[in-house]
Amino acid sequence: MAEIERWVPFVLNMTGLAVAIKMGISRLAEKNIWKIFTVISLGVYLFIVGYLVFSPTPDAYREVPAALFRFGTIPINIIPFKYIDTGFFLNVLMTVPLGGYLFLIRRLNLKQVILFGFGVGASIEFSQFIYDLLFHISRWIDINDVITNALGVIIGYGFVVLLKKTGIKKFVQLFEYSGQTRRVKKKANK
C-alpha cells in the first residue's frame, strides 16, 4: 500500500474534527472569548490526540511481545496489565485533558464519566483495528490502552470538579461551554 494511503484515516478524522469545531462555535448560545477558547483548544487537543493515535507508525511492530494474539498481521493484547511500560502511563496523561473538557462541556455523574472514558478507549482501539485492516497504519491493539484512556478521562474530570470547589471557581466557569445552543434557547423562550 502506498505511504500516502496510510494517512487516509488521520485526514478523514481531522476533516470531521474541523467541521465539528466550526459547528461548536457557531452553535454557542453565548459567544465570548472564553467559550470560543474552550472549543478551539479542545479542537487543537483532539488534533494532537488524533495524530498520536491515528497516524501511521513505520516501526510500531518492532518491539511487539511474541505472546500477543494476532489477527492477521495486527498484534492484539487482550490480557490487562500484562505489558506495562511508559506508554501505559502516557496513555493516562493523554486523556486527562479530555476529562477536563468533558466537565466544561457537559455534567455527568460518576457512572457516566466512567462509561464515557471506557467508550473513548474502546473507540480508539476499535478504530485503530479497522484502520489497520484497511490502511495498514501499523498500530497494535491493547486492552491496557482502553483502561488507561478511561482512567485519564476520570482523573481529568475529577480534577476540574475539584477546581470548581476552590477559589478559582468563577475562573473555571468562564470556560464552561454549557452545551446550550441558540436553538435550545429559542425553544425555551416560547
PDB file of C-alpha atoms in Angstrom:
ATOM      1  CA  MET A   1       0.000   0.000   0.000  1.00  0.00           C
ATOM      2  CA  ALA A   2       1.317   3.457  -0.870  1.00  0.00           C
ATOM      3  CA  GLU A   3       2.555   5.521   2.060  1.00  0.00           C
ATOM      4  CA  ILE A   4       0.074   8.314   1.320  1.00  0.00           C
ATOM      5  CA  GLU A   5      -2.895   5.944   1.621  1.00  0.00           C
ATOM      6  CA  ARG A   6      -1.843   5.085   5.169  1.00  0.00           C
ATOM      7  CA  TRP A   7      -2.661   8.690   6.134  1.00  0.00           C
ATOM      8  CA  VAL A   8      -6.298   8.460   4.972  1.00  0.00           C
ATOM      9  CA  PRO A   9      -7.706   7.678   8.469  1.00  0.00           C
ATOM     10  CA  PHE A  10      -5.907  10.637  10.021  1.00  0.00           C
ATOM     11  CA  VAL A  11      -7.055  13.021   7.269  1.00  0.00           C
ATOM     12  CA  LEU A  12     -10.665  11.780   7.488  1.00  0.00           C
ATOM     13  CA  ASN A  13     -10.744  12.163  11.266  1.00  0.00           C
ATOM     14  CA  MET A  14      -9.220  15.637  11.158  1.00  0.00           C
ATOM     15  CA  THR A  15     -11.668  16.778   8.481  1.00  0.00           C
ATOM     16  CA  GLY A  16     -14.547  15.652  10.685  1.00  0.00           C
ATOM     17  CA  LEU A  17     -12.919  17.420  13.622  1.00  0.00           C
ATOM     18  CA  ALA A  18     -12.662  20.703  11.697  1.00  0.00           C
ATOM     19  CA  VAL A  19     -16.364  20.540  10.842  1.00  0.00           C
ATOM     20  CA  ALA A  20     -17.239  19.776  14.477  1.00  0.00           C
ATOM     21  CA  ILE A  21     -15.209  22.758  15.740  1.00  0.00           C
ATOM     22  CA  LYS A  22     -16.930  25.090  13.274  1.00  0.00           C
ATOM     23  CA  MET A  23     -20.333  23.764  14.346  1.00  0.00           C
ATOM     24  CA  GLY A  24     -19.397  24.016  18.027  1.00  0.00           C
ATOM     25  CA  ILE A  25     -18.512  27.693  17.704  1.00  0.00           C
ATOM     26  CA  SER A  26     -21.491  28.581  15.521  1.00  0.00           C
ATOM     27  CA  ARG A  27     -23.942  26.913  17.928  1.00  0.00           C
ATOM     28  CA  LEU A  28     -22.739  28.730  21.041  1.00  0.00           C
ATOM     29  CA  ALA A  29     -25.658  30.464  22.731  1.00  0.00           C
ATOM     30  CA  GLU A  30     -23.340  32.973  24.352  1.00  0.00           C
ATOM     31  CA  LYS A  31     -20.279  33.748  22.284  1.00  0.00           C
ATOM     32  CA  ASN A  32     -17.430  35.086  24.328  1.00  0.00           C
ATOM     33  CA  ILE A  33     -13.692  34.705  24.048  1.00  0.00           C
ATOM     34  CA  TRP A  34     -13.529  32.148  26.889  1.00  0.00           C
ATOM     35  CA  LYS A  35     -16.099  29.763  25.435  1.00  0.00           C
ATOM     36  CA  ILE A  36     -14.617  30.095  21.959  1.00  0.00           C
ATOM     37  CA  PHE A  37     -11.212  29.355  23.512  1.00  0.00           C
ATOM     38  CA  THR A  38     -12.672  26.198  25.074  1.00  0.00           C
ATOM     39  CA  VAL A  39     -13.960  24.958  21.715  1.00  0.00           C
ATOM     40  CA  ILE A  40     -10.801  25.838  19.765  1.00  0.00           C
ATOM     41  CA  SER A  41      -8.406  24.477  22.400  1.00  0.00           C
ATOM     42  CA  LEU A  42     -10.466  21.266  22.532  1.00  0.00           C
ATOM     43  CA  GLY A  43     -10.066  21.048  18.764  1.00  0.00           C
ATOM     44  CA  VAL A  44      -6.292  21.542  18.993  1.00  0.00           C
ATOM     45  CA  TYR A  45      -6.110  18.916  21.738  1.00  0.00           C
ATOM     46  CA  LEU A  46      -8.161  16.437  19.663  1.00  0.00           C
ATOM     47  CA  PHE A  47      -5.957  17.135  16.635  1.00  0.00           C
ATOM     48  CA  ILE A  48      -2.883  16.199  18.679  1.00  0.00           C
ATOM     49  CA  VAL A  49      -4.576  13.073  20.041  1.00  0.00           C
ATOM     50  CA  GLY A  50      -5.719  12.197  16.523  1.00  0.00           C
ATOM     51  CA  TYR A  51      -2.149  12.448  15.312  1.00  0.00           C
ATOM     52  CA  LEU A  52      -0.908  10.296  18.192  1.00  0.00           C
ATOM     53  CA  VAL A  53      -3.469   7.526  17.721  1.00  0.00           C
ATOM     54  CA  PHE A  54      -4.330   7.525  14.001  1.00  0.00           C
ATOM     55  CA  SER A  55      -1.150   8.464  12.169  1.00  0.00           C
ATOM     56  CA  PRO A  56       0.741   5.535  10.650  1.00  0.00           C
ATOM     57  CA  THR A  57       3.802   4.343  12.530  1.00  0.00           C
ATOM     58  CA  PRO A  58       6.575   2.778  10.465  1.00  0.00           C
ATOM     59  CA  ASP A  59       8.078   0.666  13.238  1.00  0.00           C
ATOM     60  CA  ALA A  60       5.205   0.073  15.664  1.00  0.00           C
ATOM     61  CA  TYR A  61       5.562  -3.699  15.444  1.00  0.00           C
ATOM     62  CA  ARG A  62       9.301  -3.733  16.036  1.00  0.00           C
ATOM     63  CA  GLU A  63       9.093  -4.384  19.784  1.00  0.00           C
ATOM     64  CA  VAL A  64       5.839  -6.326  19.951  1.00  0.00           C
ATOM     65  CA  PRO A  65       5.982  -9.152  22.518  1.00  0.00           C
ATOM     66  CA  ALA A  66       5.676 -12.572  20.893  1.00  0.00           C
ATOM     67  CA  ALA A  67       2.919 -13.662  23.306  1.00  0.00           C
ATOM     68  CA  LEU A  68       0.341 -11.324  21.813  1.00  0.00           C
ATOM     69  CA  PHE A  69      -2.672 -12.661  19.958  1.00  0.00           C
ATOM     70  CA  ARG A  70      -2.645 -11.716  16.275  1.00  0.00           C
ATOM     71  CA  PHE A  71      -5.484 -11.048  13.877  1.00  0.00           C
ATOM     72  CA  GLY A  72      -3.769 -11.330  10.529  1.00  0.00           C
ATOM     73  CA  THR A  73      -0.791  -9.044  10.946  1.00  0.00           C
ATOM     74  CA  ILE A  74      -2.331  -6.946  13.731  1.00  0.00           C
ATOM     75  CA  PRO A  75      -0.959  -7.679  17.223  1.00  0.00           C
ATOM     76  CA  ILE A  76      -3.590  -7.613  19.968  1.00  0.00           C
ATOM     77  CA  ASN A  77      -3.111  -7.696  23.750  1.00  0.00           C
ATOM     78  CA  ILE A  78      -6.298  -8.912  25.451  1.00  0.00           C
ATOM     79  CA  ILE A  79      -4.749  -9.508  28.892  1.00  0.00           C
ATOM     80  CA  PRO A  80      -4.983  -6.426  31.145  1.00  0.00           C
ATOM     81  CA  PHE A  81      -1.791  -5.237  32.854  1.00  0.00           C
ATOM     82  CA  LYS A  82       0.367  -7.883  31.175  1.00  0.00           C
ATOM     83  CA  TYR A  83       2.613  -5.367  29.423  1.00  0.00           C
ATOM     84  CA  ILE A  84       3.161  -2.170  31.380  1.00  0.00           C
ATOM     85  CA  ASP A  85       5.712   0.346  30.179  1.00  0.00           C
ATOM     86  CA  THR A  86       5.976   4.137  29.945  1.00  0.00           C
ATOM     87  CA  GLY A  87       3.322   4.090  27.219  1.00  0.00           C
ATOM     88  CA  PHE A  88       0.874   2.818  29.842  1.00  0.00           C
ATOM     89  CA  PHE A  89       1.265   5.991  31.900  1.00  0.00           C
ATOM     90  CA  LEU A  90       1.481   8.266  28.862  1.00  0.00           C
ATOM     91  CA  ASN A  91      -1.926   6.973  27.754  1.00  0.00           C
ATOM     92  CA  VAL A  92      -3.366   8.100  31.089  1.00  0.00           C
ATOM     93  CA  LEU A  93      -1.810  11.546  30.607  1.00  0.00           C
ATOM     94  CA  MET A  94      -3.088  11.743  27.031  1.00  0.00           C
ATOM     95  CA  THR A  95      -6.738  11.601  28.107  1.00  0.00           C
ATOM     96  CA  VAL A  96      -6.608  13.675  31.314  1.00  0.00           C
ATOM     97  CA  PRO A  97      -7.363  16.866  29.327  1.00  0.00           C
ATOM     98  CA  LEU A  98     -10.329  15.125  27.686  1.00  0.00           C
ATOM     99  CA  GLY A  99     -11.844  14.548  31.120  1.00  0.00           C
ATOM    100  CA  GLY A 100     -11.389  18.233  31.924  1.00  0.00           C
ATOM    101  CA  TYR A 101     -13.023  19.278  28.673  1.00  0.00           C
ATOM    102  CA  LEU A 102     -15.846  16.835  29.326  1.00  0.00           C
ATOM    103  CA  PHE A 103     -16.626  18.621  32.583  1.00  0.00           C
ATOM    104  CA  LEU A 104     -16.553  22.021  30.859  1.00  0.00           C
ATOM    105  CA  ILE A 105     -18.931  20.819  28.157  1.00  0.00           C
ATOM    106  CA  ARG A 106     -21.335  18.529  29.983  1.00  0.00           C
ATOM    107  CA  ARG A 107     -22.130  17.491  33.541  1.00  0.00           C
ATOM    108  CA  LEU A 108     -22.187  13.752  34.100  1.00  0.00           C
ATOM    109  CA  ASN A 109     -22.424  11.512  37.129  1.00  0.00           C
ATOM    110  CA  LEU A 110     -19.538   9.195  38.030  1.00  0.00           C
ATOM    111  CA  LYS A 111     -21.019   6.191  36.228  1.00  0.00           C
ATOM    112  CA  GLN A 112     -21.455   8.242  33.042  1.00  0.00           C
ATOM    113  CA  VAL A 113     -17.879   9.559  33.259  1.00  0.00           C
ATOM    114  CA  ILE A 114     -16.550   6.010  33.661  1.00  0.00           C
ATOM    115  CA  LEU A 115     -18.652   4.771  30.731  1.00  0.00           C
ATOM    116  CA  PHE A 116     -17.544   7.719  28.607  1.00  0.00           C
ATOM    117  CA  GLY A 117     -13.895   7.016  29.442  1.00  0.00           C
ATOM    118  CA  PHE A 118     -14.150   3.348  28.526  1.00  0.00           C
ATOM    119  CA  GLY A 119     -16.127   4.294  25.424  1.00  0.00           C
ATOM    120  CA  VAL A 120     -13.352   6.637  24.303  1.00  0.00           C
ATOM    121  CA  GLY A 121     -10.681   3.999  24.887  1.00  0.00           C
ATOM    122  CA  ALA A 122     -12.663   1.268  23.141  1.00  0.00           C
ATOM    123  CA  SER A 123     -13.490   3.589  20.219  1.00  0.00           C
ATOM    124  CA  ILE A 124      -9.836   4.485  19.707  1.00  0.00           C
ATOM    125  CA  GLU A 125      -8.705   0.860  19.803  1.00  0.00           C
ATOM    126  CA  PHE A 126     -11.541  -0.333  17.550  1.00  0.00           C
ATOM    127  CA  SER A 127     -10.833   2.474  15.074  1.00  0.00           C
ATOM    128  CA  GLN A 128      -7.132   1.622  15.069  1.00  0.00           C
ATOM    129  CA  PHE A 129      -8.018  -2.011  14.403  1.00  0.00           C
ATOM    130  CA  ILE A 130     -10.303  -1.145  11.472  1.00  0.00           C
ATOM    131  CA  TYR A 131      -7.850   1.415  10.075  1.00  0.00           C
ATOM    132  CA  ASP A 132      -5.027  -1.087  10.353  1.00  0.00           C
ATOM    133  CA  LEU A 133      -7.084  -3.683   8.480  1.00  0.00           C
ATOM    134  CA  LEU A 134      -8.000  -1.226   5.719  1.00  0.00           C
ATOM    135  CA  PHE A 135      -4.992   1.100   5.531  1.00  0.00           C
ATOM    136  CA  HIS A 136      -2.146  -0.698   7.356  1.00  0.00           C
ATOM    137  CA  ILE A 137      -1.376   2.117   9.793  1.00  0.00           C
ATOM    138  CA  SER A 138       0.817  -0.283  11.828  1.00  0.00           C
ATOM    139  CA  ARG A 139      -0.906   0.007  15.184  1.00  0.00           C
ATOM    140  CA  TRP A 140      -1.360  -2.707  17.723  1.00  0.00           C
ATOM    141  CA  ILE A 141      -4.461  -3.084  19.804  1.00  0.00           C
ATOM    142  CA  ASP A 142      -4.136  -3.177  23.593  1.00  0.00           C
ATOM    143  CA  ILE A 143      -6.742  -3.587  26.333  1.00  0.00           C
ATOM    144  CA  ASN A 144      -4.413  -1.577  28.567  1.00  0.00           C
ATOM    145  CA  ASP A 145      -4.988   1.424  26.309  1.00  0.00           C
ATOM    146  CA  VAL A 146      -8.736   1.163  26.878  1.00  0.00           C
ATOM    147  CA  ILE A 147      -8.186   1.053  30.652  1.00  0.00           C
ATOM    148  CA  THR A 148      -5.637   3.878  30.738  1.00  0.00           C
ATOM    149  CA  ASN A 149      -7.703   6.107  28.451  1.00  0.00           C
ATOM    150  CA  ALA A 150     -10.680   5.649  30.779  1.00  0.00           C
ATOM    151  CA  LEU A 151      -8.526   6.363  33.825  1.00  0.00           C
ATOM    152  CA  GLY A 152      -7.223   9.568  32.242  1.00  0.00           C
ATOM    153  CA  VAL A 153     -10.754  10.799  31.496  1.00  0.00           C
ATOM    154  CA  ILE A 154     -11.857  10.064  35.078  1.00  0.00           C
ATOM    155  CA  ILE A 155      -8.821  11.849  36.565  1.00  0.00           C
ATOM    156  CA  GLY A 156      -9.275  14.886  34.303  1.00  0.00           C
ATOM    157  CA  TYR A 157     -12.977  15.183  35.070  1.00  0.00           C
ATOM    158  CA  GLY A 158     -12.330  14.802  38.797  1.00  0.00           C
ATOM    159  CA  PHE A 159      -9.569  17.404  38.692  1.00  0.00           C
ATOM    160  CA  VAL A 160     -11.861  20.057  37.212  1.00  0.00           C
ATOM    161  CA  VAL A 161     -14.609  19.100  39.702  1.00  0.00           C
ATOM    162  CA  LEU A 162     -12.082  19.800  42.472  1.00  0.00           C
ATOM    163  CA  LEU A 163     -11.015  23.085  40.838  1.00  0.00           C
ATOM    164  CA  LYS A 164     -14.667  24.155  40.834  1.00  0.00           C
ATOM    165  CA  LYS A 165     -14.643  23.805  44.630  1.00  0.00           C
ATOM    166  CA  THR A 166     -11.696  26.163  45.107  1.00  0.00           C
ATOM    167  CA  GLY A 167     -11.244  29.912  44.950  1.00  0.00           C
ATOM    168  CA  ILE A 168     -10.924  29.812  41.160  1.00  0.00           C
ATOM    169  CA  LYS A 169     -14.484  28.588  40.646  1.00  0.00           C
ATOM    170  CA  LYS A 170     -15.503  31.749  38.772  1.00  0.00           C
ATOM    171  CA  PHE A 171     -12.453  31.472  36.518  1.00  0.00           C
ATOM    172  CA  VAL A 172     -13.313  27.865  35.624  1.00  0.00           C
ATOM    173  CA  GLN A 173     -16.901  28.942  34.889  1.00  0.00           C
ATOM    174  CA  LEU A 174     -15.628  31.336  32.204  1.00  0.00           C
ATOM    175  CA  PHE A 175     -14.536  28.344  30.110  1.00  0.00           C
ATOM    176  CA  GLU A 176     -17.689  26.291  30.529  1.00  0.00           C
ATOM    177  CA  TYR A 177     -19.442  25.527  27.293  1.00  0.00           C
ATOM    178  CA  SER A 178     -22.888  24.960  28.671  1.00  0.00           C
ATOM    179  CA  GLY A 179     -23.931  22.897  25.686  1.00  0.00           C
ATOM    180  CA  GLN A 180     -26.996  25.116  25.371  1.00  0.00           C
ATOM    181  CA  THR A 181     -27.227  26.168  21.774  1.00  0.00           C
ATOM    182  CA  ARG A 182     -29.110  29.040  20.233  1.00  0.00           C
ATOM    183  CA  ARG A 183     -31.754  26.596  19.009  1.00  0.00           C
ATOM    184  CA  VAL A 184     -32.402  25.323  22.546  1.00  0.00           C
ATOM    185  CA  LYS A 185     -32.603  28.875  23.887  1.00  0.00           C
ATOM    186  CA  LYS A 186     -35.218  29.805  21.275  1.00  0.00           C
ATOM    187  CA  LYS A 187     -37.373  26.859  22.318  1.00  0.00           C
ATOM    188  CA  ALA A 188     -37.013  27.855  25.960  1.00  0.00           C
ATOM    189  CA  ASN A 189     -38.282  31.373  25.168  1.00  0.00           C
ATOM    190  CA  LYS A 190     -41.528  30.099  23.576  1.00  0.00           C
TER     191      LYS A 190
END
